[in-house]
Coordinates of C-alpha atoms in Angstrom, one line a residue:
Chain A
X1 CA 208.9 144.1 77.9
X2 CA 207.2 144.5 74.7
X3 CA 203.8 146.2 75.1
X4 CA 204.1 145.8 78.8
X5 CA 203.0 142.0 78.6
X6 CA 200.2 142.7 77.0
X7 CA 200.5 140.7 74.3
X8 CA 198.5 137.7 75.2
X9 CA 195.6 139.4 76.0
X10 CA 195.7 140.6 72.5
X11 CA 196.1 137.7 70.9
X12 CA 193.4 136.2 73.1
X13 CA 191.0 139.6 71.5
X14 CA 192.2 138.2 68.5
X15 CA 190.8 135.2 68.7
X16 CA 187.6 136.2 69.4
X17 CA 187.5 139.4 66.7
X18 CA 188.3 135.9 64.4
X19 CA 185.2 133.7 65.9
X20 CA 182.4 136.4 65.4
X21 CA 183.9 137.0 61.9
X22 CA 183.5 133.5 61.3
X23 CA 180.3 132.8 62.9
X24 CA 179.2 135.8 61.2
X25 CA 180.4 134.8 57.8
X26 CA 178.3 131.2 58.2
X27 CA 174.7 133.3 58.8
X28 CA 175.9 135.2 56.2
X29 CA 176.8 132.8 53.6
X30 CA 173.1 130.7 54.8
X31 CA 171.4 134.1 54.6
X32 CA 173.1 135.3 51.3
X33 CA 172.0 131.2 49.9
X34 CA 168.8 131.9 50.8
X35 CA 168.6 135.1 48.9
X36 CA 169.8 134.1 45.8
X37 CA 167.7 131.5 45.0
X38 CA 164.6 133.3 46.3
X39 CA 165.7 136.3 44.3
X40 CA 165.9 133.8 41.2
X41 CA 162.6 131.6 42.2
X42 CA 159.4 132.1 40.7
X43 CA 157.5 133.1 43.3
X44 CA 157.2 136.9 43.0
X45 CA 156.6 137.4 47.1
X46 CA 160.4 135.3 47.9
X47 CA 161.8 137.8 44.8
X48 CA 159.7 140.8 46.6
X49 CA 160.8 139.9 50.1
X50 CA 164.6 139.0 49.1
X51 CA 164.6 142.6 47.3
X52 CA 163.8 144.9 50.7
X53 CA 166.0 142.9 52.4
X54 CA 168.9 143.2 50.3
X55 CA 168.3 147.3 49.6
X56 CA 167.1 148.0 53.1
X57 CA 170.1 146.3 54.3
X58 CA 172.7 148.3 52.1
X59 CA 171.4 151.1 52.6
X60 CA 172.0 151.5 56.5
X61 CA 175.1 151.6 57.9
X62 CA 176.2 148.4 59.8
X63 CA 176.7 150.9 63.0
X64 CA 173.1 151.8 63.3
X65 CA 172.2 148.2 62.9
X66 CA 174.6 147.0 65.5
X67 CA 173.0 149.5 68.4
X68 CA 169.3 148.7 66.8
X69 CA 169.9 144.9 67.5
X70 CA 172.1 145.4 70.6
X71 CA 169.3 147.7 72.5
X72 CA 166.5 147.4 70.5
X73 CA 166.8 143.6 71.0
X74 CA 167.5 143.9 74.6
X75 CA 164.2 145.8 75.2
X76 CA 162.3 143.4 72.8
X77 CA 163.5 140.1 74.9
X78 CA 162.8 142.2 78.1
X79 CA 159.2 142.8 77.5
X80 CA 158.3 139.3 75.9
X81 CA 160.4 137.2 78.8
X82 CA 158.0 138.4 81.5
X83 CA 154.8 138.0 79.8
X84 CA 156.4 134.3 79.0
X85 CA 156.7 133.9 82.8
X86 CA 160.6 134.6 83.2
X87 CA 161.1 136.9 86.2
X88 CA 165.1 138.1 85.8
X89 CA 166.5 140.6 83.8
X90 CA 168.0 139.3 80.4
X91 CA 170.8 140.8 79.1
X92 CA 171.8 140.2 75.3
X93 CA 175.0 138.1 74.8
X94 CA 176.9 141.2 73.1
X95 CA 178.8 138.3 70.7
X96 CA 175.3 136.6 69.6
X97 CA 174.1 140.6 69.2
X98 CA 177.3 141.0 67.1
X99 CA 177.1 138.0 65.1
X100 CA 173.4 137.4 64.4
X101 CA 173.9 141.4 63.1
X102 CA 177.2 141.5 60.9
X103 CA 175.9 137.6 59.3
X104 CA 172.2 139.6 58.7
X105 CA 174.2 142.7 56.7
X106 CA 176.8 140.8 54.7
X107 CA 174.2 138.1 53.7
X108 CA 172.6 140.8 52.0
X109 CA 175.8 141.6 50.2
X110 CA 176.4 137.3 49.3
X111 CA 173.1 137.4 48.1
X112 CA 173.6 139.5 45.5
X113 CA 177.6 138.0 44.8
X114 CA 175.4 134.6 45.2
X115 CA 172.6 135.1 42.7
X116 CA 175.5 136.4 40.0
X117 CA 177.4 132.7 40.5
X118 CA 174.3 131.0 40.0
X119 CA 173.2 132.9 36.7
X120 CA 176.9 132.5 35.5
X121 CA 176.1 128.7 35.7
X122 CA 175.4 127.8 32.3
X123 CA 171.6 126.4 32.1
X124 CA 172.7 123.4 30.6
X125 CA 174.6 122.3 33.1
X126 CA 170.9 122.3 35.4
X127 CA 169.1 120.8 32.6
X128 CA 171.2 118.0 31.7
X129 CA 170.8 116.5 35.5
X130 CA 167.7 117.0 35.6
X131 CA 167.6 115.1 32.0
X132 CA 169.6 112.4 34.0
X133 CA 166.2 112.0 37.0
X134 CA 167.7 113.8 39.4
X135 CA 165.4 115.9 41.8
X136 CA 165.6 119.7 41.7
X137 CA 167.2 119.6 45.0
X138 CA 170.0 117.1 44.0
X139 CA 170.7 119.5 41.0
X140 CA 171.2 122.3 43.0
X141 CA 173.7 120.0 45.5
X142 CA 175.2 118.3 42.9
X143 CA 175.7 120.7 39.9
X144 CA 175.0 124.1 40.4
X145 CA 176.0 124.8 43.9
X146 CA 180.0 123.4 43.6
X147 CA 180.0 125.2 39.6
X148 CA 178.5 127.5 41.6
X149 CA 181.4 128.5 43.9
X150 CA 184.1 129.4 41.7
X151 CA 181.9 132.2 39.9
X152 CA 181.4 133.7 43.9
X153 CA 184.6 133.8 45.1
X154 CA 185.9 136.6 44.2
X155 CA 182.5 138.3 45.6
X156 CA 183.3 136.1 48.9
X157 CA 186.4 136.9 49.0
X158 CA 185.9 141.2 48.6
X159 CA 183.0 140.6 51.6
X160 CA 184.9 138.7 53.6
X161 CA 187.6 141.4 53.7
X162 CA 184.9 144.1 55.0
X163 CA 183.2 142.2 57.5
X164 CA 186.5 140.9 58.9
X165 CA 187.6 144.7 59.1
X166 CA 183.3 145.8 60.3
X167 CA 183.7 142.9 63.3
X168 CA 185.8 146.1 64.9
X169 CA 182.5 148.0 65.8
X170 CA 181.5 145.2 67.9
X171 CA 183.5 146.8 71.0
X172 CA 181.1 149.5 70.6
X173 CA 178.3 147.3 72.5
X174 CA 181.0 146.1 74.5
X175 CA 182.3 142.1 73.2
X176 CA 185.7 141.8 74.9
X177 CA 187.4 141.5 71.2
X178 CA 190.7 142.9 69.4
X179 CA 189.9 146.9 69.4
X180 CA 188.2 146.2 73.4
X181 CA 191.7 144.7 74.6
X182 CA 193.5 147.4 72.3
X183 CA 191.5 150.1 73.9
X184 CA 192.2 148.3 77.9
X185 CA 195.4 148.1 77.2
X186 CA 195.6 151.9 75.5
X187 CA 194.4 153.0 78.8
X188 CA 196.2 151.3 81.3
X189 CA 199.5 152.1 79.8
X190 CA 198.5 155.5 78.6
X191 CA 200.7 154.5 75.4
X192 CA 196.9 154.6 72.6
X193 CA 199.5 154.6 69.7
X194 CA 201.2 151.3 70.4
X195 CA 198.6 149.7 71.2
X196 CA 196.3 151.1 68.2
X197 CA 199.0 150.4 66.3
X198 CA 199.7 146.6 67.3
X199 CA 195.5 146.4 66.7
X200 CA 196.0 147.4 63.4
X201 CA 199.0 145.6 62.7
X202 CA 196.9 141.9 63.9
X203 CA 193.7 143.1 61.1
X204 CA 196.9 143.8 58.4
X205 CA 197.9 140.2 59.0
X206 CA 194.4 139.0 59.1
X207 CA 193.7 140.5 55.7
X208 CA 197.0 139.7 54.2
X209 CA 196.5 135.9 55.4
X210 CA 193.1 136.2 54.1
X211 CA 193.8 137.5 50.5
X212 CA 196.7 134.4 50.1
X213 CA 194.1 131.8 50.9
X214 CA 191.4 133.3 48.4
X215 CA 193.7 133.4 45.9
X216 CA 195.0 129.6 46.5
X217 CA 191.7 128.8 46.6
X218 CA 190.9 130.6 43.3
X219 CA 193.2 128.3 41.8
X220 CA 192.2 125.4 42.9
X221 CA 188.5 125.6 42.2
X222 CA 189.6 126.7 38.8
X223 CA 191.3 123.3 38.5
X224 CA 190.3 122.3 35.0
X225 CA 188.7 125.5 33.9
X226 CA 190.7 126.6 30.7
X227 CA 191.4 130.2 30.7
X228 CA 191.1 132.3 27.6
X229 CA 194.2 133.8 26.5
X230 CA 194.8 137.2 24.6
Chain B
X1 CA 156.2 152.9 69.9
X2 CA 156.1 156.4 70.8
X3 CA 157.5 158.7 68.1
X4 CA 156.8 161.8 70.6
X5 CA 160.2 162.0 71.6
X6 CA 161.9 161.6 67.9
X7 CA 159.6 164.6 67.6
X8 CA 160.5 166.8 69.8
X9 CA 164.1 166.0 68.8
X10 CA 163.8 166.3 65.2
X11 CA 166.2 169.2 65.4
X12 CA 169.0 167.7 67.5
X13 CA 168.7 164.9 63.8
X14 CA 168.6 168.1 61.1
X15 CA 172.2 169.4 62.9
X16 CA 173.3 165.2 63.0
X17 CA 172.4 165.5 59.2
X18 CA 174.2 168.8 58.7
X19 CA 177.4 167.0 60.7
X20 CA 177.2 163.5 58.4
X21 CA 176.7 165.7 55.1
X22 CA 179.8 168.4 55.8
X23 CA 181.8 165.1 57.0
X24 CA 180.9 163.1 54.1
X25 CA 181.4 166.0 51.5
X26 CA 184.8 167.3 52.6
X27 CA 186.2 163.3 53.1
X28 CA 185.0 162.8 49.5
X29 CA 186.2 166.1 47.9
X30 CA 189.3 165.3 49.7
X31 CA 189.6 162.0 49.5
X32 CA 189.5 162.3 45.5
X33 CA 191.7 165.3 45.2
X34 CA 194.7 162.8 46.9
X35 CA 193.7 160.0 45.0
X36 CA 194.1 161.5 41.7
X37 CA 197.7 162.2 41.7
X38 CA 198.3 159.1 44.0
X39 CA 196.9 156.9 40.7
X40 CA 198.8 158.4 38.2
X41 CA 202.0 157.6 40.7
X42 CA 201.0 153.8 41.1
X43 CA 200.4 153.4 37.1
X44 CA 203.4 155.3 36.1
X45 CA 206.3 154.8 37.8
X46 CA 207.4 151.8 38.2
X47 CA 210.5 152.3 41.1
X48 CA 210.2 153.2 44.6
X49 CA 207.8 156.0 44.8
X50 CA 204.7 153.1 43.3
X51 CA 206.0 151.0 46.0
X52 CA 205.3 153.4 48.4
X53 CA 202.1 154.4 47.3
X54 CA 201.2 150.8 46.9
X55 CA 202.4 150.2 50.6
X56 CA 199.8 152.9 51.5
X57 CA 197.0 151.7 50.1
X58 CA 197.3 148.4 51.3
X59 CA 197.7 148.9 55.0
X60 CA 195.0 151.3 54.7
X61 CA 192.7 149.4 53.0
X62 CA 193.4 146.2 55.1
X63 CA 192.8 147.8 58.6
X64 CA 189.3 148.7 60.1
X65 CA 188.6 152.2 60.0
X66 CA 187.8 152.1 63.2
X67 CA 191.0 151.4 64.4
X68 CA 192.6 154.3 62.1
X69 CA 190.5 156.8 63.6
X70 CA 191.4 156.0 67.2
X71 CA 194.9 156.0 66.0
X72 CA 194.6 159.2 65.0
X73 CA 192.0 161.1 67.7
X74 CA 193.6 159.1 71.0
X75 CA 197.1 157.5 69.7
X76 CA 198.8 160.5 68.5
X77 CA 198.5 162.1 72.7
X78 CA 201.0 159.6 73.0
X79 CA 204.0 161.8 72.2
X80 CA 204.6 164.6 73.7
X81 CA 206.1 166.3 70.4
X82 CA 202.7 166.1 68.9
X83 CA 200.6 167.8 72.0
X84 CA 203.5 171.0 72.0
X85 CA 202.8 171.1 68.2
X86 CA 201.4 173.6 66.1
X87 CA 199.0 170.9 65.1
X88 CA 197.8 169.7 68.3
X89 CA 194.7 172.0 68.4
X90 CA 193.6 170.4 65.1
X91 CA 194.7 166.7 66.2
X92 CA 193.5 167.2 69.6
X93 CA 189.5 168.2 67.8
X94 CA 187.4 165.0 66.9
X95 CA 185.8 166.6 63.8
X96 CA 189.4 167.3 62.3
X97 CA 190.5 163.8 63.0
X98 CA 187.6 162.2 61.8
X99 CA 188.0 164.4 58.6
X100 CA 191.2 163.3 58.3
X101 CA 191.1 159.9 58.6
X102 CA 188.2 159.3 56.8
X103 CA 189.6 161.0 53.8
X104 CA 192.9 159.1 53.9
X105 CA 190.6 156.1 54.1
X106 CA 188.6 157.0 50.8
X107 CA 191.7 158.3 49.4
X108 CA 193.3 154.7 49.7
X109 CA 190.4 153.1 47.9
X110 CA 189.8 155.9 45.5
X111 CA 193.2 155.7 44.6
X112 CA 192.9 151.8 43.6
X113 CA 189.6 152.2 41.7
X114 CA 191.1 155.1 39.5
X115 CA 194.8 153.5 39.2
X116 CA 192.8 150.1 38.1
X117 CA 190.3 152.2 35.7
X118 CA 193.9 153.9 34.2
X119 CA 195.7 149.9 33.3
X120 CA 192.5 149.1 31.8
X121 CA 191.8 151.4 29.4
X122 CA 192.1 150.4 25.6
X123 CA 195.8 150.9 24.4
X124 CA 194.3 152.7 21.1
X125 CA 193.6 156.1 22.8
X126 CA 196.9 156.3 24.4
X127 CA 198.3 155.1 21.3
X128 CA 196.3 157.5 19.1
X129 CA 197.5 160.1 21.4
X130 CA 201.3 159.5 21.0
X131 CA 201.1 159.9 17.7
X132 CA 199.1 162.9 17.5
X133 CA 202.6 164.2 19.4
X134 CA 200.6 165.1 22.7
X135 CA 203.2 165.2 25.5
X136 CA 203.1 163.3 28.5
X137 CA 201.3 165.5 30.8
X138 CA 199.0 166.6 28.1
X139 CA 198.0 163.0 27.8
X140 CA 197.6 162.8 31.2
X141 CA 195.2 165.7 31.3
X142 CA 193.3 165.3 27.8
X143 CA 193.0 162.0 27.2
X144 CA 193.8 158.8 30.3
X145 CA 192.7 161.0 33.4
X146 CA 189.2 162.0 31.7
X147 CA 188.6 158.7 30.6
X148 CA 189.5 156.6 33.9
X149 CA 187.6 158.7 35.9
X150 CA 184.3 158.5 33.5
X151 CA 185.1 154.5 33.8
X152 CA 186.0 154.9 37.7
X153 CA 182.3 155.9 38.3
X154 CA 180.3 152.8 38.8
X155 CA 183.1 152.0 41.3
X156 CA 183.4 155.3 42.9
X157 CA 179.6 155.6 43.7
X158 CA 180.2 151.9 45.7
X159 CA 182.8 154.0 47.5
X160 CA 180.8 156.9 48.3
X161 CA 178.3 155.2 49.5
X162 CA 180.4 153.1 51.7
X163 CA 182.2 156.7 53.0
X164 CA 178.5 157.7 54.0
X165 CA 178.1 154.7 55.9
X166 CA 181.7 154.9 57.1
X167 CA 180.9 158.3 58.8
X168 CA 178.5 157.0 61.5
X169 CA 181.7 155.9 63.1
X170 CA 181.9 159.7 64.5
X171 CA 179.5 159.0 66.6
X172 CA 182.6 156.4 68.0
X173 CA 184.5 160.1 68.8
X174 CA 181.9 161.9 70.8
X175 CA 180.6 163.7 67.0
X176 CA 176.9 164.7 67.0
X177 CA 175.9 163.1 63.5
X178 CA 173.2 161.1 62.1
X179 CA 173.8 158.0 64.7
X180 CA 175.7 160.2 67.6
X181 CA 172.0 162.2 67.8
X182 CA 170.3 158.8 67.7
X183 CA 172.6 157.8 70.5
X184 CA 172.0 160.7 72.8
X185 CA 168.1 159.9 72.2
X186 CA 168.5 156.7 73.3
X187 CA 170.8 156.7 76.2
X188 CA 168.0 159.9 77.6
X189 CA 164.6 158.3 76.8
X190 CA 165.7 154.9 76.6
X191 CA 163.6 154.5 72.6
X192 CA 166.3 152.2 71.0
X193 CA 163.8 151.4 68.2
X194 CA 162.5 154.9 67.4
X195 CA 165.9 156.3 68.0
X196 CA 167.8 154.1 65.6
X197 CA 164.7 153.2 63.2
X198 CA 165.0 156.8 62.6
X199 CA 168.7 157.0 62.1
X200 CA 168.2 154.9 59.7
X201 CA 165.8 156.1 57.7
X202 CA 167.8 159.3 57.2
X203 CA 171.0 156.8 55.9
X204 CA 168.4 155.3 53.9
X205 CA 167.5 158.5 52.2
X206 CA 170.9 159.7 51.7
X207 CA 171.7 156.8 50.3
X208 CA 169.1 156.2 48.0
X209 CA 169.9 160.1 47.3
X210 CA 173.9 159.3 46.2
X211 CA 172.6 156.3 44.1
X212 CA 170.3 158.6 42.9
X213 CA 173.4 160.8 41.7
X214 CA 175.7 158.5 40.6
X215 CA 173.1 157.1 38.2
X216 CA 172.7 160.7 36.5
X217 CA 176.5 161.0 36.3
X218 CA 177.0 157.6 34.4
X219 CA 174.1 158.5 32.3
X220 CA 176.1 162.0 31.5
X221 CA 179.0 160.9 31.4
X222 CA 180.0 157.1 30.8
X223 CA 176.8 156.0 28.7
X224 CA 177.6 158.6 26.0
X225 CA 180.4 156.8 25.3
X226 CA 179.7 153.6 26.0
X227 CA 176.7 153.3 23.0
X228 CA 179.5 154.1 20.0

């Protein structure tokens, strides 16, 4: 039988490496909106603030961060629940740990692919609606947001590649996903190299699936864009 | 917090440091060494042996690291030709098959940013080349691999700096880095805060440390040419 019926229980890993990468990617993508337009507001404490956040961020490896939230967080909600009244021990949901983490790093990384779409936005864009009445907010939903998108997707696209690929360092704090079932599998069979390599093979067709819909989608929000041709 | 304990294993941290830095160094060195030859392939040839190269990169490059490095350090006990090897008492060592993979790993990307820096660059130098009569692999040497590699560097220092972060993955394979000493600090005095908080820091450093160099070696090497 192929991979000793374990099949299923990969694919059912599978699914859940492809929810925490999608969670993940929507904290992200609000965490990298917020960035961006505090790093291009006028207040110099949101452009202060965004700044250590994005350097501190890259500067650590998404490992580290992962066992800081996972039992650094644990500990934190241990001593606070009690003094709050709650009796029981908590422990952390390893796939909020995970997400809340991986959404916190790469919305450092969108910030910064972000804030370039927005200044690639040409300014008259913003000031003919607001010419037009419109409210800053309904500027930035209605003009420079969807203009917006097109000048970010290829940074989308290149970040959504590594955190699909850094959701594998989840099974280190122990969420049941694609390299957890690999490595049960690995062990019960004693056969590592199929299984690692049937894991690999599922995050080859992630990312190949992946790169085909950025670059539909690259087409389509370029729908009416001329290009320049040498 | 208490910092007492982070103290009093400041050492088991310098010989984490020591670990990371020899890891990182040798995947890099490595890693680049491969890639160079492996960029020229992709660019020039346009049968088989790109395709293969190509096929490399890609698979590399679109699976975790993670998973490559188990592949390598537990998978390969699989066959029983690999554990009566000559090789086994390298595979069979966590440090050589972290080395390994992670410079196969930076040699995949490495090979992409160079091969990309080599189609980009202006068709007058190669041109201007040809017709000074340079041969082939003279042009290789003197004139495209020089300049893709000045052009590669604002790339390359994203790499390296991703291959520093990459590395705390050891710690995955029972190594004693950076995070594997932050690790063993936690799991005996139960300081998940100090233990990582610290950990970090020293990434931190390092890091600011490689932007640090790759900012001098642009400013050596690619802004001189840049300003004419």
């Amino acid at each position: 039988m192929l991979l000793h019926g374990f099949l299923p229980s990969l694919f059912e890993g599978a699914a859940v490496t492809l929810a925490v990468a999608l969670s993940s990617l929507a904290v992200a993508a609000l965490l990298g909106l917020v960035g961006a337009l505090a790093k291009l507001s006028r207040s110099r404490v949101a452009r202060g603030l965004a700044g250590i956040y994005t350097t501190l961020i890259r500067g650590v490896p998404d490992l580290v961060l992962m066992l800081l939230v996972f039992y650094g967080g644990q500990l934190a909600v241990n001593t606070v629940a009690p003094i709050l009244g709650h009796e029981d021990y908590i422990d952390i949901d390893p796939f909020v740990a995970g997400v809340l983490t991986i959404g916190f790093i790469f919305g450092a990384y969108l910030t910064e692919a972000f804030r370039g779409a927005f200044l690639a936005v040409p300014p008259g864009q913003r000031e003919a609606g607001l010419a037009f009445g419109m409210s800053p907010r309904q500027v930035l939903w209605r003009i420079t947001l969807p203009q917006m998108l097109r000048h970010a997707l290829p940074g989308l696209s290149n970040n959504w590649l590594v955190l699909i690929k850094s959701t594998a360092i989840v099974s280190v704090i122990g969420l049941s996903d694609l390299m957890t079932r690999g490595q049960q599998a690995a062990g019960t069979t004693r056969e590592p190299f199929s299984f690692y390599l049937a894991v690999g093979l599922i995050y080859l067709l992630f990312t190949s699936l992946s790169e085909l819909g950025f670059s539909w989608a690259s087409k389509h929000l370029a729908i009416g864009v001329k290009e320049g041709r040498l | 917090m208490n910092f007492e304990a982070i103290g009093e294993n400041f050492p088991l941290y310098l010989s984490g440091l020591l670990v990371t830095l020899k890891l990182l160094a040798l995947s890099l060195a490595c890693g680049l060494l491969l890639a160079l030859p492996l960029a020229v392939v992709r660019t020039v040839s346009r049968g088989w042996a790109s395709r293969a190269v190509w096929v490399y990169t890609y698979t590399f490059r679109g699976t975790p690291m993670l998973v490559q490095l188990f592949l390598c350090y537990y998978g390969l006990a699989q066959f029983e030709s690999v554990r009566e090897s000559w090789a086994w008492p390298w595979l069979s060592s966590a440090s050589f098959c972290a080395w390994l993979t992670f410079s196969l790993n930076t040699a995949a990307y490495t090979t992409e940013i160079i091969a990309g820096s080599i189609r980009a660059l202006p068709a007058g130098e190669i041109e201007a080349a040809k017709a000074l009569g340079m041969t082939r692999g003279l042009l290789l040497r003197r004139i495209v691999l020089p300049a893709a590699m000045r052009r590669a560097l604002p790339a390359y220092g994203n790499e390296a700096i991703f291959m520093l972060h990459g590395t705390s993955l050891a710690s995955v394979v029972t190594l004693l880095d950076v995070t594997g000493a932050a690790r063993q600090v936690n799991s005996k005095y139960y300081l998940p805060f100090e233990a990582f908080i610290t950990a970090g820091a020293f990434y931190f450093v390092l890091t600011l440390g490689l932007v640090g160099l790759f900012r001098w070696a642009e400013g050596r090497w690619l802004k001189p040419m840049m300003s004419r």
